[in-house]
Amino acid sequence: GIVVSCLLFCRMSPVLVFWLALCLSGTWAVDRGNFKTCDQSAFCKRQRALKPGESPYRALLETLELTNTRLTLQLINDNNKVRLLLELYRLQGNITRVKINELKPLKPRYEVPDVLIREPPTEPLSLLSQDENGVVLSLGAESQRVIVSARPFRLDIMEGSDVVMSLNSRGLLTFEHLRMRKDTKTRLTQQTRLRYYTLKCTFFFSSSVVFQMFLLLFSLFACQTAKEEEEKVEDGMWEETFKSHSDSKPNGPSAVSLDFSLPGVEHVYGIPEHADNLRLKTTDNGDPYRLYNLDVFQYELYNPMALYGAVPVMLAHNTQRTTGIFWLNAAETWVDISSNTAGKTVFGKMLDYVQGSSETPQTDVRWISESGIIDVFIMLGPTPKDVFSQYASLTGTQSFPPLSSLGYHQCRWNYNDQEDVQAVDAGFDEHDIPYDFIWLDIEHTDGKRYFTWDPHKFATPKEMLQGLMDKRRKMVAIVDPHIKVDSNYKIHNEIRSRGFYVKNKDGGDYEGWCWPGSAGYPDFTREDMRAWWASMFAYDQYEGSMENLYTWNDMNEPSVFNGPEVTMHKDAMHGAWEHRDVHNLYGLYVQMATADGQLQRSGGTERPFVLTRAFFAGSQRYGAVWTGDNAAEWDHLKISIPMCLSLGLVGISFCGADVGGFFKSPSAELLVRWYQTGAYQPFFRAHAHLDTPRREPWLFGPENTALIREVVRQRYTLLPYWYQQFYQAHRTGQPVMRPLWVEYPQDPATFAVDDEFLIGRDLLVHPVTEEGARGVTAYLPGKDGVWFDVHTFQKHNGAQNLYIPVTMSSIPVFQRGGSIIPRKLRVRRSSSCMEDDPYTLYVALNLQRTAEGELYIDDGHTFNYEKKEFIHRRLSFANNILSSVNLAPDAQFTTRSWIERIIILGASKPSKVTVKTTDGQENPVEFDFDASMSVLTLRKPGVNAGADWTVTLQ
């Protein structure tokens, strides 16, 4: 993420400088005036003006058709007689799909492509009953059914006697049908009518002064009335203006809206990206949550404003069930949330209970989109993990990243030249801090021409990349999707000659202002454009690139400095479709094409790594995201936790925030605390604005350097655990970084927690995010469970709020009793250097004195794991025996790594320890026992990490 610096002014055109100076003058904070509220977004204002009541829509039961795979049924709006077509599908995996479109649209309406990984497989629907009031259908599962009511139209999903979810129960279904605009003929008719009445008046008053006065007053009144009537009909429907920007809206009003009621639900989550708490708030007294990808300059916290990405997925949770709603629409979308318990204090809820109040908690959600159709997937759980699996079956899982990308990334806008890169790289070695990737921002290019290098500052990029490769390190360079309009620039000439640019409403190439000045925007919605873009990453096309160069896609909302809301005009054209239809897809397509380019350059063998700022549903298939242009403030550190948790809930596990904050300069305390937090988040990158002082980890004095070194090294020791969590996320869709309620779904104390989190099931992290903190209170979940402090090995009971005194070196992290976590304790300069190093197993016993875990190993960078080239083992401790069993007997892979040490927490002292391998040999194992902490350390059991073995405590 990049915001203008005065240092760039001399390199930009005077017009761009003037515009940026106007936009970015004053304090560093979001200018709310640059971005619409619901009242300033005509379709949102129209739809929100409709209040709950009886729906004008009814189902025409005589049109019902039921096949083995779907139900179709026509709906009619009794106010305007427009008919809609309802399609209802039962999908595999306990998902119900509801589609609503116009029965006979004036022209096709946009349906989102390329997000679903396939056409979802269906299961049979069966009719249970039908009468004049509606139909009842079985959803297959025992006692699970859907009721379609006819007048007014309503859809209820039931389980037994309980309503799981209702659609249109508040009557807020709206579908603005495509129509012809009232032409000048209509206005001429109104004028003729006015003249007619004027002539009639003339007959009575032709010679009087009274007539002249009457005619004047009547004309003024009639014209004003006609004007008011026209505005009432036309305001914002056929043309809309925001600030100096006009949206021509050639298709007129086309918004869609639908309400969902969730009985028994008080907690809903998801719909990122917003800088807000994990638990979504009610929106009755403010704007709805907005989903519209925007480049927001230093965003505010704790509000529903749109940010860089949009995933239209919401999860609802209570102690009985988790459900999900996936609203597949790529247009600007607003989400209203209301609750009948919102605003009630704990005392008020207790009073309801004492008085026997029978009101069931309920959350109501309303989705409003500017165009497209209604295409919604209702994921019926019932567990959180079921919902994750259901969503993954629709949009895919998190891509399996290269192991090195889970290490530490060092970034800045900008490292000045090759010598600067070499100096920073050497600084990490000098201060014994590991890292895997160093990053280059826009200044590395030749005049903001992407796929190029500055000929003076980066004259020999391959030499620079080879120097990194010699140390088994890598680089990321930025490639943004705005292309400098320059006839001497190969990329621009190719795109223009092939007709690949987005078009303006008049058919010419759309141009806007961005970092290069005047820029064109490739139409990434086109498959042929994406294929061409991918081909540009080939080593013979992207001059200076090598296999250890990866890519960062920024500004891909898309950001247009002189566009409405700093983005593309909605009436720009992508083939037959307006930008308004596809806006939230643009960033996904950019990352998709870039990842394909990395894949193709290696002949399909190497896993890509691509970071994106803009994203949509399905972006998880193509790489990582980050939370954008944050600031060096304590509240921005805190908000990174719920922001990444929200992304994980909707499939995007590879998330992180700029360590230290992008804008402003952190204090040493804030920087250290941010490293301590970021080291336990999935994507771990430090980044900083051009105007900030340098902040490499060794620039804040020896004490702080030591603190940062320690936490970066902690990250590297845990890479085996991080890697297997990403493997599980890739296989199952479960989030890597997850809220506590995902693993403890029946514990209401976890439902709103967003200042701590789990990594997988087994590590709980409560970062220190308060300035000057001397202690934190962590909630340790799990009745009858135990947790071990990973630093001191002290044991704590679950289901308690634990106060933890902290110093600057403290990072409260706990391992769940009943788990086994692999680590590599020999930290080297990069993850690749640790490939063959030995493992230490941390076995944390539960109250039943058992534990389980896994160990996953592959080559760390290719797709050979898809060919069964990996090791996947189950580690189990029970009855004083620790064993390693092969979970994938048909897989073939070998490793030189061995088990160097086993640390058992909560153990008793044995008299003897032996290890037995598959060859039948049984050998004694050296051990130490710390009676004060009940910690048993087994030294050098000497078994290969990929072999079968058992360790017996006697």
PDB file of C-alpha atoms in Angstrom, residues 43 269 385 434 804:
ATOM      1  CA  PHE A  43     -29.460   2.368  -4.484  1.00  0.00           C
ATOM      2  CA  TYR A 269     -19.091 -12.720  12.079  1.00  0.00           C
ATOM      3  CA  LYS A 385     -15.837 -26.974  10.958  1.00  0.00           C
ATOM      4  CA  PRO A 434      16.705 -14.978  10.317  1.00  0.00           C
ATOM      5  CA  ILE A 804      -0.368 -12.883  33.516  1.00  0.00           C
TER       6      ILE A 804
END
